[in-house]
Tab-separated table of C-alpha atoms in Angstrom:
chain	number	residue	atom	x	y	z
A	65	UNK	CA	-22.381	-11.778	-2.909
A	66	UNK	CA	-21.047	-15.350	-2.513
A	67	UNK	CA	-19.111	-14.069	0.439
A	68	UNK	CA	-22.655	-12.550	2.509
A	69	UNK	CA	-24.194	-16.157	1.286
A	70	UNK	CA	-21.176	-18.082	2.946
A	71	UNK	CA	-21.285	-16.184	6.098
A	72	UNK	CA	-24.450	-16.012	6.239
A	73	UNK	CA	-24.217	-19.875	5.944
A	74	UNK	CA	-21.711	-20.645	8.663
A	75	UNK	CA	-23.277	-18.273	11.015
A	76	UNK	CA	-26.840	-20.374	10.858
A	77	UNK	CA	-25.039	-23.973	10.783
A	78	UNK	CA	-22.634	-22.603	14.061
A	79	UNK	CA	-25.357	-21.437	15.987
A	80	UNK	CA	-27.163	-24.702	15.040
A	81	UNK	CA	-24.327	-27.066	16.265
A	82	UNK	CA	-24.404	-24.341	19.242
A	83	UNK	CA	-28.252	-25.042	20.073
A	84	UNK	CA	-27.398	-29.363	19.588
A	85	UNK	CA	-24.467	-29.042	21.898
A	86	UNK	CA	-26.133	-26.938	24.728
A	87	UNK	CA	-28.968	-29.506	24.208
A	88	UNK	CA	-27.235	-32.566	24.469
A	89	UNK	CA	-25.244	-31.169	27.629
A	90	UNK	CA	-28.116	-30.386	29.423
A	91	UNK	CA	-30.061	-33.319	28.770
A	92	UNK	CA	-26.527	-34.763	29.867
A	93	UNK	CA	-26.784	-32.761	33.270
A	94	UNK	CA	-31.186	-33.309	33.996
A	95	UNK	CA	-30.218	-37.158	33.696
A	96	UNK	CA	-26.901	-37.543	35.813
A	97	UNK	CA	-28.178	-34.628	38.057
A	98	UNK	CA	-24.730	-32.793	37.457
A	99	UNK	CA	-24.657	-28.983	37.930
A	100	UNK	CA	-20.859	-29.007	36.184
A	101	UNK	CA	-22.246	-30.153	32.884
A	102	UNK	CA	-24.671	-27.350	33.123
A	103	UNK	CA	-21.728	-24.802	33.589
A	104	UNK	CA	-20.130	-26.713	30.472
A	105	UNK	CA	-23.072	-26.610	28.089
A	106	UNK	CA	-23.073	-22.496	29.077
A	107	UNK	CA	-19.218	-22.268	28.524
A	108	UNK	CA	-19.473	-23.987	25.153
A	109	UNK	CA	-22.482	-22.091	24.153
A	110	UNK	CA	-20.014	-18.409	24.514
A	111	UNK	CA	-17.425	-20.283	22.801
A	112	UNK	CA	-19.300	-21.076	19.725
A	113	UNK	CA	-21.360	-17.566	20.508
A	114	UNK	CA	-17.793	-15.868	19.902
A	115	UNK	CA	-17.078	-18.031	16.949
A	116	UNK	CA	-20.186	-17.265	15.398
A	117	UNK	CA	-19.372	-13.467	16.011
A	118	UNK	CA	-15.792	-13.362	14.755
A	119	UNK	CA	-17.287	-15.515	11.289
A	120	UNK	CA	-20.281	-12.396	11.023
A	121	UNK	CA	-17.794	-9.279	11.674
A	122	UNK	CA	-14.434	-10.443	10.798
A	123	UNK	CA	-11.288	-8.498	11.727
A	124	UNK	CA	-9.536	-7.080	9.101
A	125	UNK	CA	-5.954	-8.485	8.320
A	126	UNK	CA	-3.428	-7.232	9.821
A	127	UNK	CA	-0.375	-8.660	7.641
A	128	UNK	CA	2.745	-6.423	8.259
A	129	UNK	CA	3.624	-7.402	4.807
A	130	UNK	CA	0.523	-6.055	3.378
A	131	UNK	CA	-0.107	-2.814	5.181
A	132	UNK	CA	3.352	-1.974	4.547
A	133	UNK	CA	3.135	-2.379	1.025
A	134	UNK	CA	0.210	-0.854	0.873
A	135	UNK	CA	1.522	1.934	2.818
A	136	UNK	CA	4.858	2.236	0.174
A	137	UNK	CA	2.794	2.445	-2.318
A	138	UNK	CA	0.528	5.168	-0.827
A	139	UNK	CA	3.464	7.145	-0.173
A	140	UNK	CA	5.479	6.886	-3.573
A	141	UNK	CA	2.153	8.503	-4.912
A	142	UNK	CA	1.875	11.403	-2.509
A	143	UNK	CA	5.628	11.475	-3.463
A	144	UNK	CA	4.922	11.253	-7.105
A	145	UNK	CA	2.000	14.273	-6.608
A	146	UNK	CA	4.141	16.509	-4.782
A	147	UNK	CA	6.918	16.133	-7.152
A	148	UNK	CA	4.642	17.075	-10.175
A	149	UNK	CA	3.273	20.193	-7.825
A	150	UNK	CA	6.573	21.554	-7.524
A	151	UNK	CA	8.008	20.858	-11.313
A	152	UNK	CA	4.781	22.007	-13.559
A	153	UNK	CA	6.924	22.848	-16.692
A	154	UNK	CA	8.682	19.583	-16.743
A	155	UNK	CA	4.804	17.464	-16.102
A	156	UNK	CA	3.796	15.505	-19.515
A	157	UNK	CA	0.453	15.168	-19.300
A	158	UNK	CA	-1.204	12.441	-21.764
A	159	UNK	CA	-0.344	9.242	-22.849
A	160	UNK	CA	3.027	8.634	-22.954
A	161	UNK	CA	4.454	7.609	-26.787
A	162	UNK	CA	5.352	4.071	-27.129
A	163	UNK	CA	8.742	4.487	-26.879
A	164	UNK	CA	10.302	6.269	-24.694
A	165	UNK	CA	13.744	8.525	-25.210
A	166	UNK	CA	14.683	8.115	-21.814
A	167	UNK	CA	13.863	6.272	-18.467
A	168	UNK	CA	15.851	7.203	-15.475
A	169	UNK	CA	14.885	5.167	-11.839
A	170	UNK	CA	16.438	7.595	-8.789
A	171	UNK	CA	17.125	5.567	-5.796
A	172	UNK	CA	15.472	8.057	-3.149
A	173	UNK	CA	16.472	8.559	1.161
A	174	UNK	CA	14.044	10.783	2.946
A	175	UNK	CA	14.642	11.022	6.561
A	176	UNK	CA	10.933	11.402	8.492
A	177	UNK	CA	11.013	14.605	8.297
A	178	UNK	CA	10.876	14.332	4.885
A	179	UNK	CA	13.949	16.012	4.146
A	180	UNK	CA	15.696	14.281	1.118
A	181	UNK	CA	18.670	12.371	2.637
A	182	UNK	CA	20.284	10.762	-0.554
A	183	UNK	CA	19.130	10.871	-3.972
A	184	UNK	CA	21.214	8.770	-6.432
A	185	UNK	CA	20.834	7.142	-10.225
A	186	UNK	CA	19.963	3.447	-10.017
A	187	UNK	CA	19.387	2.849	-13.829
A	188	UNK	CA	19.345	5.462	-16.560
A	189	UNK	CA	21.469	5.243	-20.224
A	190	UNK	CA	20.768	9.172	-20.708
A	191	UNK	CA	22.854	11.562	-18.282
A	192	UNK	CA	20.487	14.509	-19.116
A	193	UNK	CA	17.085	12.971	-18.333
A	194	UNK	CA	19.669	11.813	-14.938
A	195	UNK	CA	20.167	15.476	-14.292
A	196	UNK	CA	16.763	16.299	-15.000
A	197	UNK	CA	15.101	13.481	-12.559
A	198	UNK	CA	17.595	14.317	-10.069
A	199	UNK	CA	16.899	18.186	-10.280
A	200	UNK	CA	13.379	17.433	-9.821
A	201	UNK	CA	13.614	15.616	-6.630
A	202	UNK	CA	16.096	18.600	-5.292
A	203	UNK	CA	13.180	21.223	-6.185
A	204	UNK	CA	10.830	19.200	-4.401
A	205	UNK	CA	12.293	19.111	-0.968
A	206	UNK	CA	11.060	18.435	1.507
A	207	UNK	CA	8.740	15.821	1.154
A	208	UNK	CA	6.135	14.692	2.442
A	209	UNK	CA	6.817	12.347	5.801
A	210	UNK	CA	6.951	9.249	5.350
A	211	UNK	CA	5.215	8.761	9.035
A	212	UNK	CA	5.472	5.052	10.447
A	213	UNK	CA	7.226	3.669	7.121
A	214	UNK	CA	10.845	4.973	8.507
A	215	UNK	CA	10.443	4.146	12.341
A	216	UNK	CA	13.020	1.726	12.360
A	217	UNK	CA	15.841	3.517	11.194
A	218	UNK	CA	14.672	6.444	10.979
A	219	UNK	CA	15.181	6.635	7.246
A	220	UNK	CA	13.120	5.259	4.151
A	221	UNK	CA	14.574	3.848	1.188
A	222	UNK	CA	12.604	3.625	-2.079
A	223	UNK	CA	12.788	4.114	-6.087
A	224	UNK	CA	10.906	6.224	-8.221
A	225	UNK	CA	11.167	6.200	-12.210
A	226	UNK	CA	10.912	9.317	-14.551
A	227	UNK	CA	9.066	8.039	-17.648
A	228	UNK	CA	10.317	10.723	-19.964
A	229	UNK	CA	8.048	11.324	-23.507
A	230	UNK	CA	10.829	14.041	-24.656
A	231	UNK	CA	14.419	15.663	-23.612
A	232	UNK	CA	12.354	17.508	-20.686
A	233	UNK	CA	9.078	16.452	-19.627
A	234	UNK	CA	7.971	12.948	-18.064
A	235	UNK	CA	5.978	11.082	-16.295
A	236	UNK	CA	6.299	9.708	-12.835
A	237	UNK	CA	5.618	5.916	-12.717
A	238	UNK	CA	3.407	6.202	-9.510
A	239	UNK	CA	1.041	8.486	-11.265
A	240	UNK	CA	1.268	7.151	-15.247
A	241	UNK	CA	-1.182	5.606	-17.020
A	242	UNK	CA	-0.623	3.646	-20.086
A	243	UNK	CA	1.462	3.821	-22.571
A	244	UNK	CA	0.497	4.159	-26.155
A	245	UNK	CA	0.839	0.861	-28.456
A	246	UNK	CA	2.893	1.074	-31.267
């Protein structure tokens, strides 16, 4: 609401400053009889005409930073989804316990086709839940593509965690909710 009211507020007191400045320019141009000061009170008018329009429909940003992120963490979930689509007896479904018998993060390649290019252990102090995580991600190929996020190199590089609540089932950290409190 404060936003609308701000806008709403700079748009009046531009196209106010926009009305003084024509008026003073042409009042300028009647008394010196100078057609050029006309053309500069109409050139300063559509200057402050497009500031007045780029303050009432801003762009939206256009960060790289952002919209990549954004677009990561988009695609870890469709990840994450497609993952629990194609392992339904190992899916815990709930809240997880508070604490946990195993966490495993998988460092995960996927080429853009989606085909699963390296798949690898980053952190993990149970070998089983490893070999269960990394089974998972093997069942699941291929995955989704990862479109414009692997341009570059043709490759994307990212990290998933397996939240597991016993020796077989877990969570994915994309899709979890909270955990329980002790």
């Amino acid at each position: 609401m404060k936003t609308i009211v701000g806008a709403e507020l700079a748009i009046s007191i531009a196209r106010s400053v926009a009305s003084c400045v024509a008026a003073c320019l042409l009042l300028s141009a009647g008394l010196s009889g100078c057609a050029t000061v006309q053309t500069a009170a109409s050139s300063v008018t559509a200057s402050i005409g497009s500031v007045v329009e780029r303050i009432a429909h801003p762009e939206p940003a256009t960060s790289p930073y952002l919209s990549s992120s954004a677009g990561l963490d988009s695609y870890k979930t469709e990840v994450a989804q497609h993952v629990v689509r194609h392992n339904p007896e190992h899916n815990f479904s709930g809240q997880l316990p508070p604490l946990l018998p195993a966490i495993v993060v998988l460092e995960i390649t996927v080429d853009r086709d989606g085909q699963l290019a390296r798949v690898a252990v980053q952190r993990s102090r149970n070998p089983d839940a490893s070999e269960v995580a990394l089974a998972a991600m093997r069942r699941s190929t291929p995955l989704p593509k990862p479109q414009q996020l692997a341009q570059a190199t043709g490759k994307l590089t990212f990290s998933e965690t397996f939240l597991f609540a016993d020796r077989e089932r877990y969570q994915l950290r994309s899709l979890a909710g909270p955990q329980a409190s002790e």
